[in-house]
XYZ file of C-alpha atoms in Angstrom:
594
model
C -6.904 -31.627 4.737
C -3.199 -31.609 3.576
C -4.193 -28.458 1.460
C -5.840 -26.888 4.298
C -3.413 -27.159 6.593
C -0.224 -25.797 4.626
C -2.943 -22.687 4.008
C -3.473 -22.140 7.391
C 0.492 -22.528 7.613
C 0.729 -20.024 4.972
C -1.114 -17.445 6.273
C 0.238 -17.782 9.314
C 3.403 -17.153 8.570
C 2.079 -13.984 7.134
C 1.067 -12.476 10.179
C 4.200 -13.569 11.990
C 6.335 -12.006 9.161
C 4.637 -8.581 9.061
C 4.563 -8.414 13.269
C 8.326 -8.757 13.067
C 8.603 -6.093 10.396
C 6.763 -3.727 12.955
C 9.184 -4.455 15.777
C 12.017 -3.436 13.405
C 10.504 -0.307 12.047
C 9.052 1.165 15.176
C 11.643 2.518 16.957
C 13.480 3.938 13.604
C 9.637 5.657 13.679
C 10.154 7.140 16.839
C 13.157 8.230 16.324
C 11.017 10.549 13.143
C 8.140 11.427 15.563
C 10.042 11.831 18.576
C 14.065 13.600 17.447
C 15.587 14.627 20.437
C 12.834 14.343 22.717
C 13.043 13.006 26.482
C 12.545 8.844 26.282
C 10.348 9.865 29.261
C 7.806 11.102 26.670
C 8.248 7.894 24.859
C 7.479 5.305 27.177
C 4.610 7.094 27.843
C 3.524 7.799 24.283
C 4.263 3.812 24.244
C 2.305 2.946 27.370
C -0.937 4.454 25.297
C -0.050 2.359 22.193
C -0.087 -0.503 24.307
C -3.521 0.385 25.798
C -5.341 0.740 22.265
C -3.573 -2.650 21.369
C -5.636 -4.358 23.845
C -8.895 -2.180 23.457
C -8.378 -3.239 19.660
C -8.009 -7.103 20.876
C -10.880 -6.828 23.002
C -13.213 -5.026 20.256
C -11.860 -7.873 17.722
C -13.052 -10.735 19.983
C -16.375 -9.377 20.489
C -16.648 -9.097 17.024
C -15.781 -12.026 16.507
C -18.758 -13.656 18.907
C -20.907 -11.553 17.352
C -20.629 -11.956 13.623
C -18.192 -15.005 13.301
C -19.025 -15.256 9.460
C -18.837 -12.101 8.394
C -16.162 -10.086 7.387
C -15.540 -6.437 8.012
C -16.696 -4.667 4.746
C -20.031 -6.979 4.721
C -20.634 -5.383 8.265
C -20.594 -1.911 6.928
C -21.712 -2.418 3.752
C -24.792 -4.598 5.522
C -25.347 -2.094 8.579
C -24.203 1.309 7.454
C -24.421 1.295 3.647
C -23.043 -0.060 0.940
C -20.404 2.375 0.181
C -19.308 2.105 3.794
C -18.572 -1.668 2.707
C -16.767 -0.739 -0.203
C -14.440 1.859 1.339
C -13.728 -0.751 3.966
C -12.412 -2.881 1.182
C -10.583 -0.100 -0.381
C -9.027 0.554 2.891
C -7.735 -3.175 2.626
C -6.449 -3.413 -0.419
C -4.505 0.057 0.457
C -3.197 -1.124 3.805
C -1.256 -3.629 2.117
C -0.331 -1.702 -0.465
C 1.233 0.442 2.456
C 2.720 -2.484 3.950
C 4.688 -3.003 0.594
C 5.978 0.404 1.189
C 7.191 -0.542 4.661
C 8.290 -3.276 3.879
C 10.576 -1.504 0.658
C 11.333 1.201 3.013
C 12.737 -1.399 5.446
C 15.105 -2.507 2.943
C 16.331 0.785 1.905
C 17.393 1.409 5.818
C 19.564 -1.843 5.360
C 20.913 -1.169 2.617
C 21.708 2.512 3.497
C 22.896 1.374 6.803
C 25.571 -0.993 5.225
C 26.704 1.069 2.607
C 29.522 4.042 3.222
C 27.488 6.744 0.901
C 24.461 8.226 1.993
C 21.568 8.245 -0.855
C 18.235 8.795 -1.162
C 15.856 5.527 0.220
C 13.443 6.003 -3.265
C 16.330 4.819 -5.152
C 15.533 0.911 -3.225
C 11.406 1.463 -2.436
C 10.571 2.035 -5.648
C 12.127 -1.088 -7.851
C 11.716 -3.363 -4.928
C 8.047 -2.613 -5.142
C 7.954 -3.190 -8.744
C 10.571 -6.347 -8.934
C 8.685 -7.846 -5.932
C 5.277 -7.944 -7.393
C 6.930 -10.394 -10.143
C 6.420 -13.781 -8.823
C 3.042 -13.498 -8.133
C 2.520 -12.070 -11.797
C 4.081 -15.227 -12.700
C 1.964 -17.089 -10.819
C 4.464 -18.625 -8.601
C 3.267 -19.328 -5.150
C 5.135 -17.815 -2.312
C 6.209 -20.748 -0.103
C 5.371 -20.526 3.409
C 8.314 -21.972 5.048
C 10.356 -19.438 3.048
C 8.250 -16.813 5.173
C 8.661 -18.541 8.356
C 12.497 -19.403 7.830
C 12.944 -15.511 6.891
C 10.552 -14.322 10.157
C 12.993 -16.550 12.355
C 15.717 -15.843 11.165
C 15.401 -12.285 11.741
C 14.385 -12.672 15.217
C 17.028 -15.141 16.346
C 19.755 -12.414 14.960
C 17.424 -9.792 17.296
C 17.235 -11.809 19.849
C 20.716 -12.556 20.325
C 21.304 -8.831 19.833
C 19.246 -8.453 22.340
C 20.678 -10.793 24.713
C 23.943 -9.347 24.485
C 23.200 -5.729 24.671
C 21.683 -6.627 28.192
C 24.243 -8.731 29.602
C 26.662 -5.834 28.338
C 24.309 -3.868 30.291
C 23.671 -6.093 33.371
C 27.847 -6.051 33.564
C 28.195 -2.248 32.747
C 30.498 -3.130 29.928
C 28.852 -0.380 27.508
C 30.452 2.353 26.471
C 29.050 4.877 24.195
C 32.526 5.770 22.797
C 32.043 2.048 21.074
C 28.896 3.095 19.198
C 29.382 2.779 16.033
C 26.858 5.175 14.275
C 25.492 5.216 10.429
C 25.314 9.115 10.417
C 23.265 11.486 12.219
C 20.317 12.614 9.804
C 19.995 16.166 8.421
C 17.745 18.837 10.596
C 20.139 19.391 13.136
C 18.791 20.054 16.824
C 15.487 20.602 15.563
C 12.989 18.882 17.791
C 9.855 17.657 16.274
C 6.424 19.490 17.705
C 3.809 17.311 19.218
C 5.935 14.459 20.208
C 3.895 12.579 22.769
C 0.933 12.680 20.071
C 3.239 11.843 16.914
C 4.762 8.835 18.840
C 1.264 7.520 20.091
C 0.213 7.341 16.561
C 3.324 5.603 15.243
C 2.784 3.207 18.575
C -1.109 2.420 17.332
C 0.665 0.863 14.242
C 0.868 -2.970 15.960
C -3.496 -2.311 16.237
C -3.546 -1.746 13.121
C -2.029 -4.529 11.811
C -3.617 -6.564 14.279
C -7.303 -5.268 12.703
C -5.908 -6.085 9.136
C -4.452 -9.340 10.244
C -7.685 -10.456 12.172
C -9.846 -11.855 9.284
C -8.897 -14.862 6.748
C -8.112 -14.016 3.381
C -8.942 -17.725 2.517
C -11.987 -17.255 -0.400
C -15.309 -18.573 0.614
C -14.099 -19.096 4.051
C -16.770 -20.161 6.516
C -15.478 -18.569 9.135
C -13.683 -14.897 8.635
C -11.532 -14.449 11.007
C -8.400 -15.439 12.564
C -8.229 -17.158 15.931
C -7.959 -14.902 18.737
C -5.372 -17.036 20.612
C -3.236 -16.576 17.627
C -3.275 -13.205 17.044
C -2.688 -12.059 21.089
C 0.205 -14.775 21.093
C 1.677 -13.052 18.419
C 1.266 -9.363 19.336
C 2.321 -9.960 22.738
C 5.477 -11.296 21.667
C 5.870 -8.825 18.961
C 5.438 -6.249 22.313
C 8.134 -7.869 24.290
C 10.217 -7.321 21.170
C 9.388 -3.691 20.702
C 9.202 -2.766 24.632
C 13.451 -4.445 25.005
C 14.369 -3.299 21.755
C 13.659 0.371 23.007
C 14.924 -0.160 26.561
C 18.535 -1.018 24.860
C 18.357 1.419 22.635
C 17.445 4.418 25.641
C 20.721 2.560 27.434
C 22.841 3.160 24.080
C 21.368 6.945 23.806
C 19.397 6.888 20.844
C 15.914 6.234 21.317
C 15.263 10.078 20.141
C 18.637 10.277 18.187
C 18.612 10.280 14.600
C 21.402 7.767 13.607
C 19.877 5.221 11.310
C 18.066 2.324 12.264
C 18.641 1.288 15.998
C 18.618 -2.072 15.818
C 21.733 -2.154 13.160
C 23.124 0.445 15.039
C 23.574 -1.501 17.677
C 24.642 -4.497 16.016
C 27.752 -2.476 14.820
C 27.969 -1.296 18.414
C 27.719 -4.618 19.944
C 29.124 -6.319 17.681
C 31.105 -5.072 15.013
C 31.320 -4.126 11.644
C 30.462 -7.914 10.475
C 27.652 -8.717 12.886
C 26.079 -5.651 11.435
C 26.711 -7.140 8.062
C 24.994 -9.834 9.103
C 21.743 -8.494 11.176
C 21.355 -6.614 7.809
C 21.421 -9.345 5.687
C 19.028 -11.242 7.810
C 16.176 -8.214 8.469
C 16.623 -7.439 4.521
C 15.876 -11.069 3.707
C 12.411 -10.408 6.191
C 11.697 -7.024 4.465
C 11.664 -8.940 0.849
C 9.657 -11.867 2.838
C 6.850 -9.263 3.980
C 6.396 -7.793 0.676
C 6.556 -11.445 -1.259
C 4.109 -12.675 1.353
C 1.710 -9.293 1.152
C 1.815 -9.295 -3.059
C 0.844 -13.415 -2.004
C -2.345 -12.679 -0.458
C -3.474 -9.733 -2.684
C -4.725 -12.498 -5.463
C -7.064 -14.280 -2.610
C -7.936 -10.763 -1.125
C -9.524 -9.992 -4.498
C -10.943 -13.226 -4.823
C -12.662 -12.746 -1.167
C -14.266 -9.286 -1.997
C -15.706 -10.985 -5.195
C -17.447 -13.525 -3.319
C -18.583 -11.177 -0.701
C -20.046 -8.932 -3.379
C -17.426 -6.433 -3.211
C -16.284 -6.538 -6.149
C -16.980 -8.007 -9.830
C -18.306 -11.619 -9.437
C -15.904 -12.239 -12.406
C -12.810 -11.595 -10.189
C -14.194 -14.365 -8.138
C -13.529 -17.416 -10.472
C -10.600 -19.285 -10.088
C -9.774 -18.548 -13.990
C -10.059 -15.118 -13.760
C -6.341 -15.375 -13.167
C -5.443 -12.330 -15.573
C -7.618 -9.606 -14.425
C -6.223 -10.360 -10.785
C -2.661 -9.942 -11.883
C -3.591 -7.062 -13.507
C -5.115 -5.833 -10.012
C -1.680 -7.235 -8.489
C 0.668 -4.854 -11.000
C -1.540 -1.575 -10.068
C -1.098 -2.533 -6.836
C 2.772 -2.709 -7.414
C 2.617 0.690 -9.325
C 0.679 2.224 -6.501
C 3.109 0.666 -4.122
C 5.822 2.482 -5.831
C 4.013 5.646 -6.546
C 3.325 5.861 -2.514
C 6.894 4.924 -1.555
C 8.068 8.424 -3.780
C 6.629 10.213 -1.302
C 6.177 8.591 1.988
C 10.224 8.759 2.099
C 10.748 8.053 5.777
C 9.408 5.180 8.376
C 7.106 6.987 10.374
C 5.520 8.516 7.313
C 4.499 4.942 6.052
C 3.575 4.001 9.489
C 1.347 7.175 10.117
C -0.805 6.606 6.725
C -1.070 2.831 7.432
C -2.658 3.816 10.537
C -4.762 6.235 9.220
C -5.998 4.185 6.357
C -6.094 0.979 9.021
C -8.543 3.006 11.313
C -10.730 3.983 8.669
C -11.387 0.473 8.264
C -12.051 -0.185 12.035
C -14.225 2.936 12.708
C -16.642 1.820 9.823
C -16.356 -1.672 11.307
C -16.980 -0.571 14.424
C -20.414 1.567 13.552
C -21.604 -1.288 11.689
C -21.561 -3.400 14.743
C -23.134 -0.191 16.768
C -25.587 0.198 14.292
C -26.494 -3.847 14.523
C -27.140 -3.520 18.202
C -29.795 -0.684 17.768
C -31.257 -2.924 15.389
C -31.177 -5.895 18.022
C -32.968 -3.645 20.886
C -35.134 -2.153 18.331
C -36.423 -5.859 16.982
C -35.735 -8.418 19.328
C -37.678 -9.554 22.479
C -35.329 -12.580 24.119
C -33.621 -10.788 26.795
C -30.166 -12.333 26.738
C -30.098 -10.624 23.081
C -30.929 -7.323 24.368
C -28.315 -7.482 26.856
C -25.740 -7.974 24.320
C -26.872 -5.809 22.251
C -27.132 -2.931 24.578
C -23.639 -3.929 25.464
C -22.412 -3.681 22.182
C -24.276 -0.060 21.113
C -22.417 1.393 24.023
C -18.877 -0.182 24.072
C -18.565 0.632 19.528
C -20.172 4.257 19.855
C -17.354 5.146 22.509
C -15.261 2.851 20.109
C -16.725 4.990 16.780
C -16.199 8.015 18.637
C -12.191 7.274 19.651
C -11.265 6.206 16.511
C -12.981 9.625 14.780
C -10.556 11.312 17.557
C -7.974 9.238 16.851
C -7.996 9.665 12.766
C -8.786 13.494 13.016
C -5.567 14.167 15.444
C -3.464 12.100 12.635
C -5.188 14.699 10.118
C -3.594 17.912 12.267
C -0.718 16.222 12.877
C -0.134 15.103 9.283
C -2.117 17.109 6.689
C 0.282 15.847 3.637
C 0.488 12.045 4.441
C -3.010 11.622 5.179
C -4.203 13.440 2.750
C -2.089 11.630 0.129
C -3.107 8.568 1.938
C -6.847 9.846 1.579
C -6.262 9.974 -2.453
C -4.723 6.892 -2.671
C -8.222 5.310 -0.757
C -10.372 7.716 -3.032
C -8.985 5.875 -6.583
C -10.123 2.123 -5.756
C -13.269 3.101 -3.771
C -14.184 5.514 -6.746
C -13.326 2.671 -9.222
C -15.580 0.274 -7.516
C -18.103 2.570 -6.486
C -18.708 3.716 -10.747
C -18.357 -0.487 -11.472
C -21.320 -1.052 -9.132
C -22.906 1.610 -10.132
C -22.593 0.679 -13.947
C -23.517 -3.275 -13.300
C -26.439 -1.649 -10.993
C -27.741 0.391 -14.151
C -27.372 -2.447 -16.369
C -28.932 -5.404 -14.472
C -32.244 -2.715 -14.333
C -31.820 -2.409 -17.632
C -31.831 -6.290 -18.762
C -34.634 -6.867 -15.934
C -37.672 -8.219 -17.938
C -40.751 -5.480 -17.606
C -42.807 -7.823 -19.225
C -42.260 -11.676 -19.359
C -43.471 -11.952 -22.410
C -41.048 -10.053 -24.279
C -37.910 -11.698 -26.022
C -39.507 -15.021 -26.414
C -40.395 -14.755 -30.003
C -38.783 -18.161 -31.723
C -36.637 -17.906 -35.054
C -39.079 -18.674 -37.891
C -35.210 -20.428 -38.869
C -31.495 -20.751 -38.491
C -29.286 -20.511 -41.237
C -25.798 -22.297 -40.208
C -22.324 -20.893 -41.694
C -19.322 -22.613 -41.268
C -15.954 -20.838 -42.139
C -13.437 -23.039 -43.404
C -9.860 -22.323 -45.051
C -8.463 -25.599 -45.222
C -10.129 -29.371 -45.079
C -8.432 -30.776 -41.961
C -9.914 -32.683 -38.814
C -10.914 -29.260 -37.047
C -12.804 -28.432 -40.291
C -14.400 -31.865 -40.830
C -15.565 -31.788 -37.102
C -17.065 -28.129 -37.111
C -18.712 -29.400 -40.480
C -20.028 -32.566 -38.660
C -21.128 -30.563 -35.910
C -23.100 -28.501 -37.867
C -25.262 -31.183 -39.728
C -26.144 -32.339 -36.671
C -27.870 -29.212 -35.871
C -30.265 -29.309 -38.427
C -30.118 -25.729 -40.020
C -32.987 -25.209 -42.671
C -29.602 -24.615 -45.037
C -25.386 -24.983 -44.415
C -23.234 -23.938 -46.240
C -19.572 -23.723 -45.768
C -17.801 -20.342 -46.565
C -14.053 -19.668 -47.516
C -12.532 -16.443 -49.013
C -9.957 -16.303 -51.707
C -7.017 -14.934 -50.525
C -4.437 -17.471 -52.100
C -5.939 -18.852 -55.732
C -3.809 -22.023 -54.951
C -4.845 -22.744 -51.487
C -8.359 -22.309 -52.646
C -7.960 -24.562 -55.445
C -6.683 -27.117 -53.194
C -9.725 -26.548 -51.009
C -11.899 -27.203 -53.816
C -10.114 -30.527 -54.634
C -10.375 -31.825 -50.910
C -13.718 -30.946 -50.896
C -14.857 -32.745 -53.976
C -12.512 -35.550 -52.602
C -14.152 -35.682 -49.197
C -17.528 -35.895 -50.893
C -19.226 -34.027 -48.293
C -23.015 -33.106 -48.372
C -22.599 -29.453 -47.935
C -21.461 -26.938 -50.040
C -18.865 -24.743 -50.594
C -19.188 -21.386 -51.083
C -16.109 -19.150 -52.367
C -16.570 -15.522 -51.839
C -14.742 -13.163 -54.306
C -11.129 -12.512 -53.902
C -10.774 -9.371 -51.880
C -7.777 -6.546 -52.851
C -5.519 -7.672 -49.657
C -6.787 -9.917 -46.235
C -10.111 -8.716 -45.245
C -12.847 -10.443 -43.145
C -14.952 -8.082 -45.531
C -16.566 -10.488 -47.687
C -17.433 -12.742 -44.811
C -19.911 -10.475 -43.098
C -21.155 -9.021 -45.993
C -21.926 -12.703 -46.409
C -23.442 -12.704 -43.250
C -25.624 -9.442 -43.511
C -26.969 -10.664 -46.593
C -28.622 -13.650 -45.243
C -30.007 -11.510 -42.389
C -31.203 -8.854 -44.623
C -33.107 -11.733 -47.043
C -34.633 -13.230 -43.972
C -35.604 -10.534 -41.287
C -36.915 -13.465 -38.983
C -34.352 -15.993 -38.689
C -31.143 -16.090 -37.085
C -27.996 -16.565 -38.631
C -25.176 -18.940 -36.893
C -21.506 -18.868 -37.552
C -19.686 -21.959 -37.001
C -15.626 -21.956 -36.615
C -13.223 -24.623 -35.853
C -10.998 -24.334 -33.010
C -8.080 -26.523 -31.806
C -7.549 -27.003 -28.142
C -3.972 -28.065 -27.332
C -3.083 -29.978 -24.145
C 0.409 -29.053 -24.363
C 1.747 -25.875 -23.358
C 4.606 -25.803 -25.663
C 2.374 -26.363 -28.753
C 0.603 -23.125 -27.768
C 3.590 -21.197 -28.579
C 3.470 -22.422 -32.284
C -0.117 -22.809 -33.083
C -1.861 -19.570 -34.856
C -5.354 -20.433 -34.310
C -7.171 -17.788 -32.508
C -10.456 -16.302 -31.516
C -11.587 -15.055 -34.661
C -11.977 -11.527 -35.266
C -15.563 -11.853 -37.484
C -17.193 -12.612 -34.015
C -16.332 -8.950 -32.750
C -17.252 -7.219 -36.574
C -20.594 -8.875 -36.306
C -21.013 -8.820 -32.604
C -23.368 -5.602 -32.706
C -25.932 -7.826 -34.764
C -29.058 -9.346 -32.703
C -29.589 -12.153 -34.897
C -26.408 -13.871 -35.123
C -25.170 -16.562 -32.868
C -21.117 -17.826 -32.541
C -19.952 -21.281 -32.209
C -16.556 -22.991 -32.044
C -16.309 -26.198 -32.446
C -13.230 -27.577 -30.263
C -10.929 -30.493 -31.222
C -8.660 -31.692 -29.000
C -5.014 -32.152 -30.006
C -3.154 -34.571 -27.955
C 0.296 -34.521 -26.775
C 0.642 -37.744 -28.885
C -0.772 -35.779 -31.889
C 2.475 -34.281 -32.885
């Protein structure tokens, strides 16, 4: 319970972490998407941000009554198809991918804001994104009250900004000729087109986190998704954030203007030089808690889809921990790849809520699609009113979000369509891995039952030795208690005196089996060995051949450093023949065994 609950603390945190990064990178976005337009045009562009917050919130409950168990990329993949299900889980793994980016791009506006030279922001995004990903590759676990002290931080040094800014306000103590500015951007008066439209699509950003943020990440969670309570308590907060933060920042004059990020701008203006030193410390120390916290839940992510089918079942063991970190470091490398070319805020922001809206489109069809199916099957009629309820409210929900993600695609050609290539590589990569296990599972199916049950007229055991110590003597052991029709233990000479003392032990140890010593090779070569090994199977075309090797299992990690036993290599040089089976024989080696 203990466990459970820190979890639930963890991922908590999570959320709260990556709402508070939105409040702080929204309005540097609409400064992007809006330059020099009327605030006017922003509070309205924000008023329609706010409206598909709560149509999102609304669609997530009923989702959420509907299929309680079931996450997101099962609904499409079980109600539209299964590479609808699949790109759904691309489009999660890519979203917080993008978040990393955010989140790197976040700490390059601190950093440039603090700093008297102007540079370029790729110069922090991209070895943040890369340094990052580090702990998790070293399997440390992100602590959660690390997250949460981070989140709170930040907002107590925004609230208090806050705070102050108004009562400066209230008492019509601000002057403008206090701002202090970080510089005016380059592009001079040059007013973006569209800005109504480019605003309301950086202002659909706290929907789209709320869609990724709605379902548990917690692997072979019974239920999938986040409570609903939660998530509104959050986003409303985060809205109160976002809705004064712009409000102070229209009374300092640069909503629209191009100065840096507002909230550190007005920190200098509000309260010096040092109080901007220190909101910048504080919202970099959030930026590197998002990304620590997003690189955190990619492992579990993995481990989710793998469960749900999504992905290899391998990825789903809790031992498969190297082929998730290798996941984790192309994640990193995407990360970083993205963030050379999504240079600005509202670029990040407009491809996470393109790729975000993918995901809730397909989600949404799937639950249209499972209504038709309810009216079309069922009979009970409290069914059929819910599901004619929910055919109508997701088509006109399908049908928005197609509007929604084709207006980002005029407005935006280059970011979605990099955004579009960056979905394309893991839905392509898991799309040819089904495809490939699908092939080979009809391959191994059995046509006829009878086949492949032909028994081994006999089995002929080999055990490779080099040197008569315990792991020898127990693979030895082991093998006479198999019962071969004949054993024989096998050792090359590579070192006449090593062999010789083989020999000796041997004869010492008095053991019934004997010992064969293949021909010294011309330098170390596993050659003899399976031309040992082909010879048997080429005397006896019916039996099988098994090759028996010790191996020593060490409890203590430092040992492993030192000790040179490894797989050995003669299992993959006579891995492409049918008739020959591998054993190890383990023997434990105690901490006390020193």
């Amino acid at each position: 319970m203990a466990q459970q609950t820190r979890f639930r603390a963890g991922s908590a945190s999570g959320v709260i972490a990556l709402a508070a990064l939105v409040v702080l990178i929204l309005p540097r976005s609409v400064q992007r998407s809006a330059t020099y337009a009327e605030p006017v045009l922003v509070g309205i562009a924000g008023l329609a941000g706010l409206a598909v917050l709560i149509v999102v919130d609304i669609a997530l409950n009923k989702i959420a009554k509907l299929t309680p168990d079931t996450a997101s990329h099962t609904i499409a993949s079980r109600y539209v198809a299964p590479a609808a299900g699949v790109v759904v889980a691309a489009v999660k793994f890519i979203a917080y991918v993008l978040l990393i980016v955010l989140a790197g791009g976040t700490l390059a506006l601190v950093v440039n804001a603090v700093t008297p030279l102007e540079f370029d922001g790729r110069i922090i995004i991209i070895p943040v994104t890369i340094i990052l990903a580090v702990p998790v590759m070293l399997r440390w676990r992100i602590n959660w009250r690390f997250t949460i002290g981070a989140t709170a931080l930040a907002l107590t040094v925004l609230t208090a900004l806050l705070v102050t800014a108004l009562i400066q306000e209230a008492t019509g103590s601000i002057s403008l000729s206090t701002l202090v500015t970080n510089r005016v951007e380059r592009g001079g008066e040059v007013s973006v087109r569209h800005p109504v439209l480019q605003t309301f699509v950086v202002m659909c950003c706290p929907a789209a986190l709320m869609w990724l943020c709605a379902e548990r990440v917690t692997p072979g969670a019974r239920n999938k998704r986040v409570p609903s309570s939660f998530l509104r308590a959050t986003f409303a907060i985060a809205t109160i954030y976002i809705v004064l933060t712009f409000y102070v920042a229209a009374q300092f004059g640069i909503a629209t203007w191009p100065v840096g990020m507002p909230t550190l701008v007005m920190a200098a203006a509000v309260w010096g030089p040092v109080g901007q030193a220190i909101a910048a410390g504080a919202f970099a120390l959030l930026a590197v808690a998002c990304a620590l916290a997003v690189y955190d839940r990619l492992p579990r992510l993995l481990r989710s889809l793998a469960i749900d089918g999504m992905l290899a079942r391998s990825l789903a063991s809790t031992e498969a921990v190297i082929p998730r970190r290798v996941v984790v470091a192309v994640a990193a490398v995407l990360a970083a790849f993205l963030g050379n070319f999504l240079t600005t805020t509202y670029a990040g922001v407009a491809a996470f809520v393109f790729v975000s809206f993918i995901g809730f489109g397909l989600t949404a069809l799937g639950i249209f699609v499972r209504g038709r199916r309810v009216l079309q099957e069922s009979e009970r009629k409290d069914e059929r009113r819910a599901g004619y309820e929910s055919v109508w409210t997701f088509a006109l929900l399908s049908l928005a979000t197609v509007a929604l993600l084709v207006m980002i695609m005029i407005l935006q050609p280059v970011w979605t369509g990099l955004s579009l290539v960056a979905l394309l590589v893991p839905t392509a990569l898991i799309l040819l891995t089904r495809r490939r296990r699908g092939k080979m599972s009809a391959r191994l199916a059995p046509q006829d039952l009878s086949e492949g049950r032909a028994l081994p007229v006999r089995i002929h055991a080999v055990v490779v030795v080099s040197t008569l110590d315990l792991p020898a003597l127990r693979a030895v052991t082991y093998a006479r208690g198999l019962r071969a029709a004949s054993l024989t233990a096998i050792t090359v000479d590579f070192d006449p005196a090593a062999t010789e003392r083989l020999r000796k032990d041997w004869q010492e140890a008095d053991l019934p089996v004997s010992l064969t010593v293949l021909g010294r090779p011309a330098g170390p070569t596993r050659k003899p060995l399976t031309e040992y090994v082909r010879e048997i199977l080429r005397r006896h075309d019916r039996d099988v051949v098994m090759v028996i090797l010790p191996r020593v299992v060490l409890q203590n990690a430092w040992q492993r450093n030192f000790q040179g036993r490894t797989t050995p290599r003669i299992f993959s040089d006579l891995a492409g023949e049918a008739r020959v089976m591998f054993v190890q024989v383990p023997y434990l080696l105690e901490d006390g065994g020193e």
